[in-house]
Each structure stands twice: as structure tokens, then as C-alpha cells.
Amino acid sequence: MNQSQKIIADIMSDHFKVDRQLIHSDATFADIRFDSLVLVELALVLENELDIRVADGELHDHMTIAEAAELVAAKKAVL
């Protein structure tokens, strides 16, 4: 798991109480039962904790943890 994936895993575990065993690179948000409302909350937490901007719809239920980590890494690199 790379650094961005670890950050997302920590947030999912700490803020949303997701079992760490469910969080892996190939898991989708749908697999973890994150609906659109939870994804909006996740986007807000990522924005607040990482000082990045996550636009509406950038996180979606069929996105994997690895894909979300790539998005976060790209946004952090722009800063």
C-alpha cells in the first residue's frame, strides 16, 4: 500500500469505522458499502485533512482505493 492509499485507509478506518481488513487496493467504495452521501463526507474529510479540493463526483462508488489514492496523489502534487 503506497502513502496515499495508507492515508485513505487511515481516514476510512478512523473517521468511518471501516474494518481495516476490508480496505485494500482493489476494493471499491461500493464493496465497502460507501454510498454517495458517505463519499461526499469522505471528500470533505480529504479536503480538510490534506488541504486539497475534491470536486463533486470525483469520488464514486465504483472507484477503487488505488484509484482514489491516485487522485489524491495527483491533487497533492499540484500544490
Short mmCIF file of N, CA and C in Angstrom, two decimals:
data_model
loop_
_atom_site.label_atom_id
_atom_site.label_comp_id
_atom_site.label_asym_id
_atom_site.label_seq_id
_atom_site.Cartn_x
_atom_site.Cartn_y
_atom_site.Cartn_z
N MET A 1 0.86 -1.18 0.00
CA MET A 1 0.00 0.00 0.00
C MET A 1 0.90 1.24 0.00
N ASN A 2 0.68 2.15 -0.95
CA ASN A 2 1.50 3.35 -1.01
C ASN A 2 1.01 4.40 0.00
N GLN A 3 1.71 5.51 0.08
CA GLN A 3 1.40 6.53 1.09
C GLN A 3 -0.02 7.08 0.94
N SER A 4 -0.44 7.38 -0.28
CA SER A 4 -1.80 7.92 -0.49
C SER A 4 -2.85 6.89 -0.10
N GLN A 5 -2.61 5.63 -0.42
CA GLN A 5 -3.54 4.57 -0.04
C GLN A 5 -3.61 4.44 1.48
N LYS A 6 -2.47 4.57 2.14
CA LYS A 6 -2.44 4.49 3.60
C LYS A 6 -3.23 5.65 4.21
N ILE A 7 -3.09 6.84 3.65
CA ILE A 7 -3.84 8.00 4.15
C ILE A 7 -5.33 7.75 4.05
N ILE A 8 -5.77 7.27 2.88
CA ILE A 8 -7.19 6.99 2.69
C ILE A 8 -7.65 5.89 3.63
N ALA A 9 -6.86 4.85 3.77
CA ALA A 9 -7.21 3.75 4.68
C ALA A 9 -7.33 4.25 6.12
N ASP A 10 -6.40 5.10 6.54
CA ASP A 10 -6.46 5.66 7.90
C ASP A 10 -7.73 6.47 8.11
N ILE A 11 -8.07 7.30 7.12
CA ILE A 11 -9.29 8.11 7.22
C ILE A 11 -10.52 7.23 7.26
N MET A 12 -10.56 6.22 6.38
CA MET A 12 -11.73 5.33 6.35
C MET A 12 -11.88 4.57 7.67
N SER A 13 -10.77 4.16 8.22
CA SER A 13 -10.80 3.42 9.47
C SER A 13 -11.14 4.33 10.66
N ASP A 14 -10.47 5.48 10.74
CA ASP A 14 -10.64 6.36 11.89
C ASP A 14 -11.96 7.14 11.87
N HIS A 15 -12.30 7.71 10.73
CA HIS A 15 -13.48 8.57 10.65
C HIS A 15 -14.77 7.80 10.38
N PHE A 16 -14.66 6.71 9.63
CA PHE A 16 -15.86 5.99 9.19
C PHE A 16 -15.96 4.59 9.78
N LYS A 17 -15.01 4.23 10.63
CA LYS A 17 -15.01 2.96 11.37
C LYS A 17 -15.10 1.74 10.46
N VAL A 18 -14.42 1.80 9.31
CA VAL A 18 -14.36 0.67 8.39
C VAL A 18 -13.31 -0.30 8.88
N ASP A 19 -13.63 -1.58 8.90
CA ASP A 19 -12.70 -2.63 9.29
C ASP A 19 -11.50 -2.60 8.34
N ARG A 20 -10.31 -2.52 8.88
CA ARG A 20 -9.08 -2.43 8.09
C ARG A 20 -8.94 -3.59 7.10
N GLN A 21 -9.47 -4.75 7.44
CA GLN A 21 -9.35 -5.91 6.55
C GLN A 21 -10.14 -5.72 5.25
N LEU A 22 -11.13 -4.83 5.27
CA LEU A 22 -11.92 -4.56 4.07
C LEU A 22 -11.24 -3.57 3.13
N ILE A 23 -10.25 -2.86 3.66
CA ILE A 23 -9.60 -1.79 2.89
C ILE A 23 -8.34 -2.33 2.22
N HIS A 24 -8.43 -2.49 0.90
CA HIS A 24 -7.27 -2.91 0.11
C HIS A 24 -7.34 -2.25 -1.25
N SER A 25 -6.27 -2.26 -1.98
CA SER A 25 -6.13 -1.51 -3.23
C SER A 25 -7.24 -1.76 -4.23
N ASP A 26 -7.68 -3.00 -4.35
CA ASP A 26 -8.68 -3.36 -5.35
C ASP A 26 -10.12 -3.22 -4.88
N ALA A 27 -10.32 -2.91 -3.61
CA ALA A 27 -11.68 -2.75 -3.08
C ALA A 27 -12.29 -1.46 -3.64
N THR A 28 -13.55 -1.54 -4.05
CA THR A 28 -14.25 -0.33 -4.47
C THR A 28 -15.01 0.24 -3.28
N PHE A 29 -15.41 1.49 -3.41
CA PHE A 29 -16.21 2.08 -2.35
C PHE A 29 -17.54 1.34 -2.21
N ALA A 30 -18.07 0.82 -3.32
CA ALA A 30 -19.30 0.03 -3.27
C ALA A 30 -19.07 -1.25 -2.46
N ASP A 31 -17.91 -1.89 -2.64
CA ASP A 31 -17.58 -3.09 -1.87
C ASP A 31 -17.63 -2.81 -0.37
N ILE A 32 -17.22 -1.62 0.00
CA ILE A 32 -17.15 -1.24 1.42
C ILE A 32 -18.47 -0.62 1.89
N ARG A 33 -19.42 -0.54 0.96
CA ARG A 33 -20.78 -0.02 1.24
C ARG A 33 -20.79 1.49 1.49
N PHE A 34 -19.91 2.21 0.78
CA PHE A 34 -19.94 3.67 0.82
C PHE A 34 -20.90 4.14 -0.27
N ASP A 35 -21.98 4.80 0.13
CA ASP A 35 -22.91 5.36 -0.84
C ASP A 35 -22.49 6.79 -1.18
N SER A 36 -23.27 7.47 -2.01
CA SER A 36 -22.90 8.80 -2.47
C SER A 36 -22.80 9.80 -1.33
N LEU A 37 -23.61 9.68 -0.32
CA LEU A 37 -23.56 10.60 0.82
C LEU A 37 -22.26 10.41 1.61
N VAL A 38 -21.88 9.18 1.84
CA VAL A 38 -20.63 8.90 2.55
C VAL A 38 -19.43 9.38 1.72
N LEU A 39 -19.52 9.24 0.40
CA LEU A 39 -18.42 9.71 -0.45
C LEU A 39 -18.28 11.23 -0.40
N VAL A 40 -19.39 11.95 -0.26
CA VAL A 40 -19.32 13.40 -0.08
C VAL A 40 -18.62 13.71 1.24
N GLU A 41 -18.98 12.97 2.29
CA GLU A 41 -18.32 13.16 3.58
C GLU A 41 -16.83 12.84 3.50
N LEU A 42 -16.49 11.77 2.80
CA LEU A 42 -15.08 11.41 2.62
C LEU A 42 -14.33 12.52 1.88
N ALA A 43 -14.94 13.05 0.85
CA ALA A 43 -14.32 14.15 0.10
C ALA A 43 -14.04 15.34 1.01
N LEU A 44 -15.00 15.66 1.87
CA LEU A 44 -14.82 16.78 2.80
C LEU A 44 -13.68 16.51 3.79
N VAL A 45 -13.59 15.30 4.29
CA VAL A 45 -12.51 14.95 5.21
C VAL A 45 -11.17 15.04 4.50
N LEU A 46 -11.09 14.52 3.27
CA LEU A 46 -9.85 14.61 2.50
C LEU A 46 -9.46 16.07 2.27
N GLU A 47 -10.44 16.90 1.94
CA GLU A 47 -10.15 18.32 1.73
C GLU A 47 -9.61 18.96 2.99
N ASN A 48 -10.25 18.69 4.11
CA ASN A 48 -9.83 19.30 5.38
C ASN A 48 -8.49 18.80 5.88
N GLU A 49 -8.26 17.51 5.77
CA GLU A 49 -7.03 16.94 6.32
C GLU A 49 -5.82 17.12 5.40
N LEU A 50 -6.05 17.16 4.09
CA LEU A 50 -4.94 17.21 3.15
C LEU A 50 -4.82 18.55 2.43
N ASP A 51 -5.74 19.43 2.70
CA ASP A 51 -5.75 20.76 2.07
C ASP A 51 -5.75 20.66 0.55
N ILE A 52 -6.66 19.81 0.04
CA ILE A 52 -6.86 19.67 -1.40
C ILE A 52 -8.32 19.94 -1.71
N ARG A 53 -8.65 20.07 -2.97
CA ARG A 53 -10.03 20.26 -3.40
C ARG A 53 -10.48 19.01 -4.14
N VAL A 54 -11.59 18.42 -3.67
CA VAL A 54 -12.18 17.26 -4.33
C VAL A 54 -13.54 17.70 -4.84
N ALA A 55 -13.68 17.77 -6.15
CA ALA A 55 -14.92 18.24 -6.75
C ALA A 55 -16.03 17.19 -6.60
N ASP A 56 -17.27 17.68 -6.66
CA ASP A 56 -18.42 16.78 -6.61
C ASP A 56 -18.30 15.74 -7.72
N GLY A 57 -18.49 14.49 -7.36
CA GLY A 57 -18.47 13.41 -8.34
C GLY A 57 -17.11 12.83 -8.64
N GLU A 58 -16.04 13.44 -8.13
CA GLU A 58 -14.71 12.86 -8.39
C GLU A 58 -14.53 11.52 -7.70
N LEU A 59 -15.13 11.37 -6.55
CA LEU A 59 -15.15 10.07 -5.88
C LEU A 59 -16.48 9.42 -6.22
N HIS A 60 -16.44 8.18 -6.67
CA HIS A 60 -17.68 7.48 -7.00
C HIS A 60 -17.61 6.04 -6.50
N ASP A 61 -18.78 5.41 -6.40
CA ASP A 61 -18.85 4.11 -5.72
C ASP A 61 -18.09 2.99 -6.43
N HIS A 62 -17.83 3.09 -7.72
CA HIS A 62 -17.10 2.03 -8.41
C HIS A 62 -15.60 2.30 -8.50
N MET A 63 -15.16 3.38 -7.85
CA MET A 63 -13.74 3.72 -7.79
C MET A 63 -13.06 2.82 -6.76
N THR A 64 -11.86 2.34 -7.09
CA THR A 64 -11.11 1.53 -6.13
C THR A 64 -10.32 2.44 -5.19
N ILE A 65 -9.85 1.86 -4.12
CA ILE A 65 -8.99 2.59 -3.20
C ILE A 65 -7.74 3.07 -3.93
N ALA A 66 -7.19 2.23 -4.79
CA ALA A 66 -5.99 2.61 -5.55
C ALA A 66 -6.28 3.80 -6.46
N GLU A 67 -7.43 3.82 -7.12
CA GLU A 67 -7.80 4.95 -7.99
C GLU A 67 -7.99 6.23 -7.18
N ALA A 68 -8.62 6.10 -6.03
CA ALA A 68 -8.80 7.27 -5.15
C ALA A 68 -7.45 7.79 -4.68
N ALA A 69 -6.54 6.88 -4.38
CA ALA A 69 -5.20 7.28 -3.93
C ALA A 69 -4.46 8.01 -5.05
N GLU A 70 -4.63 7.55 -6.30
CA GLU A 70 -4.01 8.24 -7.44
C GLU A 70 -4.56 9.65 -7.57
N LEU A 71 -5.86 9.81 -7.38
CA LEU A 71 -6.49 11.13 -7.44
C LEU A 71 -5.91 12.04 -6.36
N VAL A 72 -5.82 11.53 -5.14
CA VAL A 72 -5.27 12.31 -4.03
C VAL A 72 -3.81 12.67 -4.30
N ALA A 73 -3.03 11.72 -4.76
CA ALA A 73 -1.61 11.99 -5.04
C ALA A 73 -1.45 13.05 -6.12
N ALA A 74 -2.28 12.99 -7.14
CA ALA A 74 -2.22 13.99 -8.21
C ALA A 74 -2.58 15.38 -7.69
N LYS A 75 -3.58 15.45 -6.84
CA LYS A 75 -4.00 16.74 -6.29
C LYS A 75 -2.94 17.31 -5.34
N LYS A 76 -2.29 16.44 -4.58
CA LYS A 76 -1.23 16.90 -3.67
C LYS A 76 -0.01 17.36 -4.46
N ALA A 77 0.24 16.74 -5.61
CA ALA A 77 1.39 17.09 -6.42
C ALA A 77 1.23 18.47 -7.06
N VAL A 78 -0.01 18.87 -7.28
CA VAL A 78 -0.30 20.16 -7.90
C VAL A 78 -0.03 21.30 -6.92
N LEU A 79 -0.11 21.01 -5.64
CA LEU A 79 0.05 22.07 -4.62
C LEU A 79 1.41 22.67 -4.62
#
